[in-house]
Short mmCIF file of C-alpha atoms in Angstrom, two decimals:
data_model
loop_
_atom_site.label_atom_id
_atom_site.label_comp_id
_atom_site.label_asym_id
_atom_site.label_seq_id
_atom_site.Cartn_x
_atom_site.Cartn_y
_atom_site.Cartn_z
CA UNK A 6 -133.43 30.91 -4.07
CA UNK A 7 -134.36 30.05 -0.58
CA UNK A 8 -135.63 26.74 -1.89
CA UNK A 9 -132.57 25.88 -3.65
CA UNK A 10 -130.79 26.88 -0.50
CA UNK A 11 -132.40 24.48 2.09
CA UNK A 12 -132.38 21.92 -0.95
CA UNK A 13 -128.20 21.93 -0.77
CA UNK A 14 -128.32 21.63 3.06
CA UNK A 15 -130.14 18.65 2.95
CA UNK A 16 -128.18 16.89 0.34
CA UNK A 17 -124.81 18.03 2.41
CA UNK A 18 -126.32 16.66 5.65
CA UNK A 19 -127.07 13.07 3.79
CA UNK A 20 -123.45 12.77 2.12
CA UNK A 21 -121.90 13.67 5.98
CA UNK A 22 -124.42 10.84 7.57
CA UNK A 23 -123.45 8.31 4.07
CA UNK A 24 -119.86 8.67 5.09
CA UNK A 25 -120.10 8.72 8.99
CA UNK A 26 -122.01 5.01 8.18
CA UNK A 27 -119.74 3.43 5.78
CA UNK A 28 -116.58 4.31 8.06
CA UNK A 29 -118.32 2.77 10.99
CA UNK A 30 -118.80 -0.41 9.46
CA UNK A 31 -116.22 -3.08 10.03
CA UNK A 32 -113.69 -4.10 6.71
CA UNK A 33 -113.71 -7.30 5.33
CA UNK A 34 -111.97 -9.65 6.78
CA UNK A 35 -108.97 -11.25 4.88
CA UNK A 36 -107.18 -15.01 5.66
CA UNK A 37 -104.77 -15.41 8.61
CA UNK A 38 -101.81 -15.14 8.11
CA UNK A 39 -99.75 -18.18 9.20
CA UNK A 40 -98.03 -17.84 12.35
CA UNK A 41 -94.84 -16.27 12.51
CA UNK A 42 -94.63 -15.53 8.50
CA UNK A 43 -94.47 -11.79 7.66
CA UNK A 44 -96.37 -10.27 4.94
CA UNK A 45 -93.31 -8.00 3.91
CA UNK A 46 -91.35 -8.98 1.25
CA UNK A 47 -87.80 -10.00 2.85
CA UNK A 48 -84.60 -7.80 1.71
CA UNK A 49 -81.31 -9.45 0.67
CA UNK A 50 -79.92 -9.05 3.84
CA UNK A 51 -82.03 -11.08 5.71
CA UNK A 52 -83.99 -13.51 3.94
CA UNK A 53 -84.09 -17.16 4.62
CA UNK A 54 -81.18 -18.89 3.95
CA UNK A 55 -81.93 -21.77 0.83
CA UNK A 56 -82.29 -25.31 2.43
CA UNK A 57 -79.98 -27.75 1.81
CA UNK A 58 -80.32 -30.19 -1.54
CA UNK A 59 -81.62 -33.31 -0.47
CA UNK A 60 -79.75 -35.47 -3.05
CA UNK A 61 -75.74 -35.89 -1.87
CA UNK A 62 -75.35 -35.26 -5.61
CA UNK A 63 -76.22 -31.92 -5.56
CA UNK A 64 -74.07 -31.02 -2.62
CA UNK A 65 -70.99 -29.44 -4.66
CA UNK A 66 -71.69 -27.23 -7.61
CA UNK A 67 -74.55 -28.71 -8.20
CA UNK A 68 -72.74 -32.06 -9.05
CA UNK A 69 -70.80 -34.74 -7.48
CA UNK A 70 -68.46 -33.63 -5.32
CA UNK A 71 -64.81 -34.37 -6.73
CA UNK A 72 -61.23 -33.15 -6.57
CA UNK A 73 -59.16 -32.04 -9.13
CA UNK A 74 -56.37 -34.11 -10.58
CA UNK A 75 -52.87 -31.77 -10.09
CA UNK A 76 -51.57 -30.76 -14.03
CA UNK A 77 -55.23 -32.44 -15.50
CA UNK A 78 -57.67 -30.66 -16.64
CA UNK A 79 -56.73 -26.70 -15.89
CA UNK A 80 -53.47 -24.78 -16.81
CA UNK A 81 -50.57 -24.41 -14.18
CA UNK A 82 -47.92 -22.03 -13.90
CA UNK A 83 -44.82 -22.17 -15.81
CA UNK A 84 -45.81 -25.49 -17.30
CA UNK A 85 -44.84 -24.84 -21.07
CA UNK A 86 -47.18 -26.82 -23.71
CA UNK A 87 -50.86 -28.59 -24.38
CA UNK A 88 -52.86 -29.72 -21.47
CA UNK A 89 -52.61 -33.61 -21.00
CA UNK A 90 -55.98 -34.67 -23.47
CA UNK A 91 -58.87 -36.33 -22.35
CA UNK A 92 -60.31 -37.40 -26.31
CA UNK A 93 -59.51 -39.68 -28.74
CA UNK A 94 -59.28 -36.26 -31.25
CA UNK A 95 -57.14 -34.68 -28.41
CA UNK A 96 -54.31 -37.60 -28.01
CA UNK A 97 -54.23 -37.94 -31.62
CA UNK A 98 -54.36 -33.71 -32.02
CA UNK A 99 -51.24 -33.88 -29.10
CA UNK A 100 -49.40 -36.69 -31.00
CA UNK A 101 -49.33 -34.32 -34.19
CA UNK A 102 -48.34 -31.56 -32.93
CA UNK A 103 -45.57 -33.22 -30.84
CA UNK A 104 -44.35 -36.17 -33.28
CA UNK A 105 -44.67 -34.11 -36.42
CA UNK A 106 -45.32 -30.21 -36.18
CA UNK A 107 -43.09 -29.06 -33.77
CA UNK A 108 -39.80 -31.37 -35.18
CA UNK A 109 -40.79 -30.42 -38.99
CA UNK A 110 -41.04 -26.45 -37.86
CA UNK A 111 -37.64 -26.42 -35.85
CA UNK A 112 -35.72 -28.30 -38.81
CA UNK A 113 -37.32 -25.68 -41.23
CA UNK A 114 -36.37 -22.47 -39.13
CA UNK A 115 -32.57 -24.38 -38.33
CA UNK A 116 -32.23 -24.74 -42.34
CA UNK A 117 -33.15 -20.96 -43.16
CA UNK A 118 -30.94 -19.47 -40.29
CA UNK A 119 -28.06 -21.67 -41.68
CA UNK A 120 -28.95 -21.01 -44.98
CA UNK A 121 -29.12 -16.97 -44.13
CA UNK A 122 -25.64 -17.29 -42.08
CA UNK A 123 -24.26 -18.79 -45.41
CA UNK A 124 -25.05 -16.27 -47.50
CA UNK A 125 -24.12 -13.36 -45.13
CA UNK A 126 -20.90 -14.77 -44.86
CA UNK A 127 -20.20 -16.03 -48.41
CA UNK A 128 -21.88 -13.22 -50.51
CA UNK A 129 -20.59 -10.85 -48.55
CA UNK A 130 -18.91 -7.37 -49.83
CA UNK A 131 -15.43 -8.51 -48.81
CA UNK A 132 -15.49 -11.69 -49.93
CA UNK A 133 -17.26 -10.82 -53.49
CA UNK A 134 -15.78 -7.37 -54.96
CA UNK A 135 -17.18 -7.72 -57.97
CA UNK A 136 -21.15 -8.89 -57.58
CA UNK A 137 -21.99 -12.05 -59.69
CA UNK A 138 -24.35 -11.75 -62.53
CA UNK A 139 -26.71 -14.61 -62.16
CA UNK A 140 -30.10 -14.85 -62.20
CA UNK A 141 -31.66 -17.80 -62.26
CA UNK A 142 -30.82 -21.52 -61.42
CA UNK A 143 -33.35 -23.73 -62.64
CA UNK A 144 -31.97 -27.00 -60.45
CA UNK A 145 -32.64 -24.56 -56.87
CA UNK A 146 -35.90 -22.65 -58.73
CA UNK A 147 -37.27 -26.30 -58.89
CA UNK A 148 -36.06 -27.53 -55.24
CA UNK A 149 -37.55 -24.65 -53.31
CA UNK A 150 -40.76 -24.74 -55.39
CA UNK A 151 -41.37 -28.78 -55.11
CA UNK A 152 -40.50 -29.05 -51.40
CA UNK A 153 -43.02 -27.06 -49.51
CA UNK A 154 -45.67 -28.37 -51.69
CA UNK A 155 -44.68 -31.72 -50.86
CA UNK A 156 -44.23 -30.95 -47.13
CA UNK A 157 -47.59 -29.25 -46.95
CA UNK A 158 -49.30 -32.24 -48.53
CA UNK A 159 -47.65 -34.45 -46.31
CA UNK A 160 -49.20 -32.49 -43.35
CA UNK A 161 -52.29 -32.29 -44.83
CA UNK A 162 -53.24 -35.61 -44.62
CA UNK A 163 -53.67 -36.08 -41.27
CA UNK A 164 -54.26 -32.44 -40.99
CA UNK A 165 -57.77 -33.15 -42.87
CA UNK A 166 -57.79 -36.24 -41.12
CA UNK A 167 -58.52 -34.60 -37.49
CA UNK A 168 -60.30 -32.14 -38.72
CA UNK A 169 -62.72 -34.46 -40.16
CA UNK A 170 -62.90 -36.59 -37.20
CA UNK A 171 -63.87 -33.18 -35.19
CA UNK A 172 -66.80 -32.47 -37.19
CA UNK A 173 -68.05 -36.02 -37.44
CA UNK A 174 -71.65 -36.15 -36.30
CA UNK A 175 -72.37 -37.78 -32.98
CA UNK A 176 -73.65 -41.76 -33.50
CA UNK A 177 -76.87 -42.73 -31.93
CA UNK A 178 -77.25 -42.60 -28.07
CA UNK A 179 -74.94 -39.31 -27.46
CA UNK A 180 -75.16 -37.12 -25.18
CA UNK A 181 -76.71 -33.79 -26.03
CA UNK A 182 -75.64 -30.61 -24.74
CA UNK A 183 -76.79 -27.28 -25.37
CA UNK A 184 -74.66 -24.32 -24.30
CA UNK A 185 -75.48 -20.85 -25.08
CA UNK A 186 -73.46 -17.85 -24.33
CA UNK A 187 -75.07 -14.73 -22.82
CA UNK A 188 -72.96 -11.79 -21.77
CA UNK A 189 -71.20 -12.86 -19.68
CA UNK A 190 -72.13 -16.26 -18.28
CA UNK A 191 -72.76 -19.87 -19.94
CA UNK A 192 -76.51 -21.20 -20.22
CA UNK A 193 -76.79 -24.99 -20.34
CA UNK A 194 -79.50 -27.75 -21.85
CA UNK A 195 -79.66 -31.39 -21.84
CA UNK A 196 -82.51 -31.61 -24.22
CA UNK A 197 -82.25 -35.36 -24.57
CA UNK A 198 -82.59 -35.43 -20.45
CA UNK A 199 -85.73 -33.46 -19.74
CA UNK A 200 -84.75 -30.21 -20.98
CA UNK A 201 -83.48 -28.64 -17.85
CA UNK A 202 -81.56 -25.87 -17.86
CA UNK A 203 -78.19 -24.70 -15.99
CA UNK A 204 -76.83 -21.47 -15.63
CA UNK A 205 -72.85 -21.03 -14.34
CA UNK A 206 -71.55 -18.02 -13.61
CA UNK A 207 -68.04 -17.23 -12.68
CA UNK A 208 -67.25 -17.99 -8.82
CA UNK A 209 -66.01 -14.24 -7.39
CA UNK A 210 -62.54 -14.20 -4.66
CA UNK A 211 -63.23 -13.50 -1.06
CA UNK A 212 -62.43 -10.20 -1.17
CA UNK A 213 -64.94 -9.60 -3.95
CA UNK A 214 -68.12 -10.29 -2.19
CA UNK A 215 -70.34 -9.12 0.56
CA UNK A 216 -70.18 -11.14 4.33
CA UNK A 217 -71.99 -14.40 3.92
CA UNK A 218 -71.82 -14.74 -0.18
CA UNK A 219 -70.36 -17.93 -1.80
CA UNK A 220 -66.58 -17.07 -3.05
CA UNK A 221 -64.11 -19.70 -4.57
CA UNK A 222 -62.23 -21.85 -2.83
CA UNK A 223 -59.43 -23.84 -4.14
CA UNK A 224 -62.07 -27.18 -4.34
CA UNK A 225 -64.13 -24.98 -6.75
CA UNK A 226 -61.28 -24.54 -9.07
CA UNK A 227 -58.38 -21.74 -10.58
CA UNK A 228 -59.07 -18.55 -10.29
CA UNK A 229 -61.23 -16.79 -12.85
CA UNK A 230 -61.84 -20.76 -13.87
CA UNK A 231 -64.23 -21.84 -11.03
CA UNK A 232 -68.06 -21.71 -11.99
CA UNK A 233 -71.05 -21.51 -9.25
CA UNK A 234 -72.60 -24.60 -10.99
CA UNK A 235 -70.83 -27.29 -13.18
CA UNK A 236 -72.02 -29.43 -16.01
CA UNK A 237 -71.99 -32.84 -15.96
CA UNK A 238 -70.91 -35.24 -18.40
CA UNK A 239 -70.67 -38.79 -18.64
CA UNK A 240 -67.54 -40.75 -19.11
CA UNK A 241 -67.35 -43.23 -22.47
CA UNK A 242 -70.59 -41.85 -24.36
CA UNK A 243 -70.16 -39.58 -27.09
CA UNK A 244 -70.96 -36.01 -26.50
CA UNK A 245 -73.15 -33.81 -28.73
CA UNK A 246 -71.97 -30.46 -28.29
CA UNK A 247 -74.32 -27.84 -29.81
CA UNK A 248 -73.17 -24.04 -29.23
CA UNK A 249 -75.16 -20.40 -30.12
CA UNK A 250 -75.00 -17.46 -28.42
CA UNK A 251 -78.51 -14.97 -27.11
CA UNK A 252 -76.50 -11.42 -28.01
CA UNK A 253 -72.77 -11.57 -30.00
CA UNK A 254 -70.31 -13.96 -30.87
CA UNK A 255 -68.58 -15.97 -28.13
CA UNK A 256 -66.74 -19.32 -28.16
CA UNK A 257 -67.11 -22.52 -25.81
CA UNK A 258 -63.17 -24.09 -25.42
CA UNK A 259 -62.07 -26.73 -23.18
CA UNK A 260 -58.21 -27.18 -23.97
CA UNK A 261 -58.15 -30.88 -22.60
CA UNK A 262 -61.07 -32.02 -24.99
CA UNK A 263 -59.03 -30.34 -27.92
CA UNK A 264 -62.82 -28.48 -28.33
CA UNK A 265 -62.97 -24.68 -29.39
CA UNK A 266 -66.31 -24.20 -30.84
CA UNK A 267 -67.65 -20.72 -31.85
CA UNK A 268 -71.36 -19.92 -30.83
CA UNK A 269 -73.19 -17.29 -32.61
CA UNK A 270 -76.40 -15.45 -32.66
CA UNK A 271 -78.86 -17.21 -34.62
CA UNK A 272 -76.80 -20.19 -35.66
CA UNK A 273 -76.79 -23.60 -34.44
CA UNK A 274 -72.84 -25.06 -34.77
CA UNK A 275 -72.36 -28.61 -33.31
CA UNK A 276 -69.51 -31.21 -33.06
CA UNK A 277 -69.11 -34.59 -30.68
CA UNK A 278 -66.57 -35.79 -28.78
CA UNK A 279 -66.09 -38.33 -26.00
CA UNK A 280 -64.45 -38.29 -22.52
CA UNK A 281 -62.05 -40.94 -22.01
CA UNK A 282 -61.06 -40.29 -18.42
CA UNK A 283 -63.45 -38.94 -15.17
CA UNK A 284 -62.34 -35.53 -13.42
CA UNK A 285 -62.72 -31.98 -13.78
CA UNK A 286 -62.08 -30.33 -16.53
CA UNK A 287 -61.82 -26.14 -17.43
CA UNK A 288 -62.17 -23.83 -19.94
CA UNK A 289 -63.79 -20.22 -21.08
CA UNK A 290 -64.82 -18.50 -23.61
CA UNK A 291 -62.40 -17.71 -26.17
CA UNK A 292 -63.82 -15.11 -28.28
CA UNK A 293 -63.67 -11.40 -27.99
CA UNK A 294 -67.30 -10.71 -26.63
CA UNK A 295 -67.29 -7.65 -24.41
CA UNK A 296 -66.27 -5.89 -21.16
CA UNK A 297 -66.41 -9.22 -19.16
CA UNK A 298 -65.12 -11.55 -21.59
CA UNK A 299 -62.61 -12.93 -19.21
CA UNK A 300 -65.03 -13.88 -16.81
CA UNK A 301 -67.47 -16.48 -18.93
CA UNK A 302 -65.26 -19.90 -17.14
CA UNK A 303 -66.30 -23.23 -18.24
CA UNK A 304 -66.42 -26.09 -15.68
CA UNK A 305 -67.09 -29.49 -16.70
CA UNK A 306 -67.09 -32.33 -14.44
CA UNK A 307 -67.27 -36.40 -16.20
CA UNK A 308 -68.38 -39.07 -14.42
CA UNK A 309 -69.36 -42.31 -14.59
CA UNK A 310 -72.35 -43.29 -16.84
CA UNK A 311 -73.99 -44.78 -13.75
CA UNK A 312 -73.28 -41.47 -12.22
CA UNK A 313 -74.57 -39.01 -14.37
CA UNK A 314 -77.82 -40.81 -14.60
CA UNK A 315 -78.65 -40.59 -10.69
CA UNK A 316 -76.76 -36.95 -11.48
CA UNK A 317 -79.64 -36.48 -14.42
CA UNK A 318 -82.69 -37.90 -11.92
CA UNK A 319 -81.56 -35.58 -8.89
CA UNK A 320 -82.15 -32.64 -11.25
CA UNK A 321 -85.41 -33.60 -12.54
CA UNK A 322 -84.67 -34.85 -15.35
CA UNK A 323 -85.57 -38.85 -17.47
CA UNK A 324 -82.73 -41.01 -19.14
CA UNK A 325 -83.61 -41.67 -22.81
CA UNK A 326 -83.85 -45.47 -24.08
CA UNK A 327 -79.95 -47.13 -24.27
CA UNK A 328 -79.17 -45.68 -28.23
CA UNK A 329 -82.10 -43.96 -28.60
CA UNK A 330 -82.13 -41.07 -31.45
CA UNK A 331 -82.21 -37.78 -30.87
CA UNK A 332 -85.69 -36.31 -31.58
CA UNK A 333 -85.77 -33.69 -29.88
CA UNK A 334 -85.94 -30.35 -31.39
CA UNK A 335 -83.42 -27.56 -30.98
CA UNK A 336 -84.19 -24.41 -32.19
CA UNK A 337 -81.96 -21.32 -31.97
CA UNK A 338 -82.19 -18.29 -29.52
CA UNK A 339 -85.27 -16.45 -30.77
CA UNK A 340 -86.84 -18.74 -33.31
CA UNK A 341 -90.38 -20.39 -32.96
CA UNK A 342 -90.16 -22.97 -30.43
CA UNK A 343 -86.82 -21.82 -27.96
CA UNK A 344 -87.57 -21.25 -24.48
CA UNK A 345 -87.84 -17.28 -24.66
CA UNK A 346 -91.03 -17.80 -27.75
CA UNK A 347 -92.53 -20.54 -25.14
CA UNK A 348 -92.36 -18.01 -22.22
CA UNK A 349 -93.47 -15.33 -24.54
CA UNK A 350 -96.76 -17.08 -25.86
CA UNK A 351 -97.55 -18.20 -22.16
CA UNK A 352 -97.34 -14.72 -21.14
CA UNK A 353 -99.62 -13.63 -24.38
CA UNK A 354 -102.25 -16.50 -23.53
CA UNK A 355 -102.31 -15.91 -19.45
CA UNK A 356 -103.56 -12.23 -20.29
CA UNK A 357 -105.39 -12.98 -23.15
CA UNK A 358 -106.11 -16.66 -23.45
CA UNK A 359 -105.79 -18.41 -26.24
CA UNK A 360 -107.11 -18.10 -29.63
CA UNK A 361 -109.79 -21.22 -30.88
CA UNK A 362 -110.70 -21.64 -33.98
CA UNK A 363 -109.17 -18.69 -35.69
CA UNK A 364 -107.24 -18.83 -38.63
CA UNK A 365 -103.83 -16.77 -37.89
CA UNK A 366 -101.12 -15.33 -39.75
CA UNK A 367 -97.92 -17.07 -38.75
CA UNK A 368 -95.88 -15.01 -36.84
CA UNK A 369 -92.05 -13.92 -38.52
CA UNK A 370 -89.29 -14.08 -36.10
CA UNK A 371 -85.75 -12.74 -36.12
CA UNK A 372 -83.82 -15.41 -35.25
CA UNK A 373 -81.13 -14.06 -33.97
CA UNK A 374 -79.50 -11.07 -31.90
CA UNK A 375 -81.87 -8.41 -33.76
CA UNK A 376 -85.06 -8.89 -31.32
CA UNK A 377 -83.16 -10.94 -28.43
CA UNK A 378 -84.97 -9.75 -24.62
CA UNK A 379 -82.89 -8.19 -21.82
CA UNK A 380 -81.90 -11.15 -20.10
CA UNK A 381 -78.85 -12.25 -17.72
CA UNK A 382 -76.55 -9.93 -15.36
CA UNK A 383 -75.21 -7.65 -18.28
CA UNK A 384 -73.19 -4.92 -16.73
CA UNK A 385 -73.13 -6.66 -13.13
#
């Protein structure tokens, strides 16, 4: 017992004269900080304000800066009828509905109202005591069944006509253009251009944010039309427009390019047009997609082609060959190859590396809303 005891004391009085030593010695020394840089991670309220772009062409929106044309491009009040068009599908679209359409519906709806005053008046009790018998007339049987067939094949014509020309694939040397709806913002790429990406989100009033945030202004755009960042398109080249959405259905319209374009989750739906004329243009999405659904604006801004190149270079992105192909793949939200698999497998190989010669099962993939991450600013 009494050697046990002094044993303990001894191995007490070592571990007190351990620790004494090793907080005595100095720590290691880390690198100096840089002068007047704090090590604490700056809070919204006071962290350094972004520098300005260096490009004049990124000065506005992230694109050129330009004015809107009054009545062009965006609805104004109490202005009854379609926005002036901007497309070869839109004049001809506005012609139609115009020229033939409107006239051919008003003449219709005159003739039945007549035709119902008539026979109010004429059949009435008064005027008919004793109720006439007939039941059919062959000669008005054949009228009325003849002349809405041959009205509605008149109309169809160019009727299939434009819609045709809508869905016409885009010739060599278009534009492409990605956009992808999120809730509730717009997701841009030019995958023809570098790939680069743009996200817009709806430009809040002045009473809506905090002292020293960005609000609209009335060079920005309409209310709930103005975006924080526009696209840019150029003038005179035809557009690809590809559309799909990262969560539900939503819808990518722009009234004055007669373009309303659904984009859903795991699909890839495309069309082309072409701008005729530069300015701004606005739209938003036109499909029932949640709580913010009013609040997904489209602005588009067209420029010259000369333009939109220097536009293309200030972002960081290359100008394909004059009427070069598309080769570039475009896979939809989820699939093997879109930017959320790519960020996904770079995660995987930065914590694991990657795996050398090591024959794999291919990995399945959803494809579509089912396994899409918890991105963007839903419920902000």
């Amino acid at each position: 017992m009494r050697f046990k005891g002094i044993a303990l004391a001894t191995g007490l009085l070592l571990t007190g004269l351990g620790a004494a030593s090793q907080a005595a010695q100095p720590a290691p020394q880390g690198a100096a900080a840089p002068a007047g840089v704090s090590n604490i991670a700056p809070t919204t309220a006071n962290a350094t304000a972004p520098a300005a772009p260096a490009s004049p062409l990124l000065a506005q929106d992230g694109a050129p800066a330009v004015q809107m044309e009054p009545g062009v491009g965006h609805p104004v009040d109490g202005r009854i009828g379609i926005q002036p068009q901007v497309t070869t599908n839109g004049e001809f679209a506005h012609w139609f509905h115009d020229s033939i359409l409107f006239p051919l519906i008003t003449i219709i709806s005159v003739f039945v109202l007549l035709l119902l005053i008539y026979v109010v008046i004429r059949f009435r009790k008064a005027a008919n005591p004793i109720p006439s018998k007939t039941s059919h007339n062959t000669a008005i049987e054949i009228i009325w069944t003849l002349a809405p067939v041959i009205i509605l094949v008149l109309i169809a014509v160019p009727s299939i006509g434009l819609l045709q020309a809508q869905f016409k694939p885009a010739p060599a040397g278009a534009v492409t253009l990605k956009a992808i709806g999120n809730q509730w913002y717009w997701s841009y790429q030019y995958p023809d251009h570098g790939g680069f990406e743009i996200t817009a989100n709806m430009l809040k009033e002045k009473n809506q944010v905090a002292a020293g945030e960005r609000f609209r202004t009335d060079a920005d755009g309409p209310r709930l039309l103005a975006a924080d960042n526009r696209i840019v398109l150029p003038v005179g080249v035809p557009i690809r427009l590809i559309t799909t959405s990262q969560d539900v259905i939503h819808s990518w319209a722009v009234p004055a390019f007669w373009i309303k374009l659904d984009a859903v989750p795991g699909r890839l739906n495309e069309t082309s047009f072409t701008i005729d004329k530069p300015g701004l243009y606005f739209g938003q999405c036109s499909e029932l997609c949640g709580a913010r659904h009013a609040f997904m604006p489209i602005a588009v801004q067209a420029v010259p082609q000369a333009q939109f190149a220097a536009w293309v270079r200030a972002k960081g992105g290359t100008m394909p060959a004059p009427g070069q192909l598309s080769d570039k793949v475009i896979p939809q939200p989820g699939a093997e190859g879109s930017a959320v698999k790519q960020a996904e497998g770079n995660e995987a190989d930065a914590a694991t590396g990657p795996v050398e010669n090591v024959t794999t099962t291919a990995p399945t993939s959803s494809q579509g809303a089912t396994g899409n991450p918890a991105t963007g600013n839903a419920g902000q």
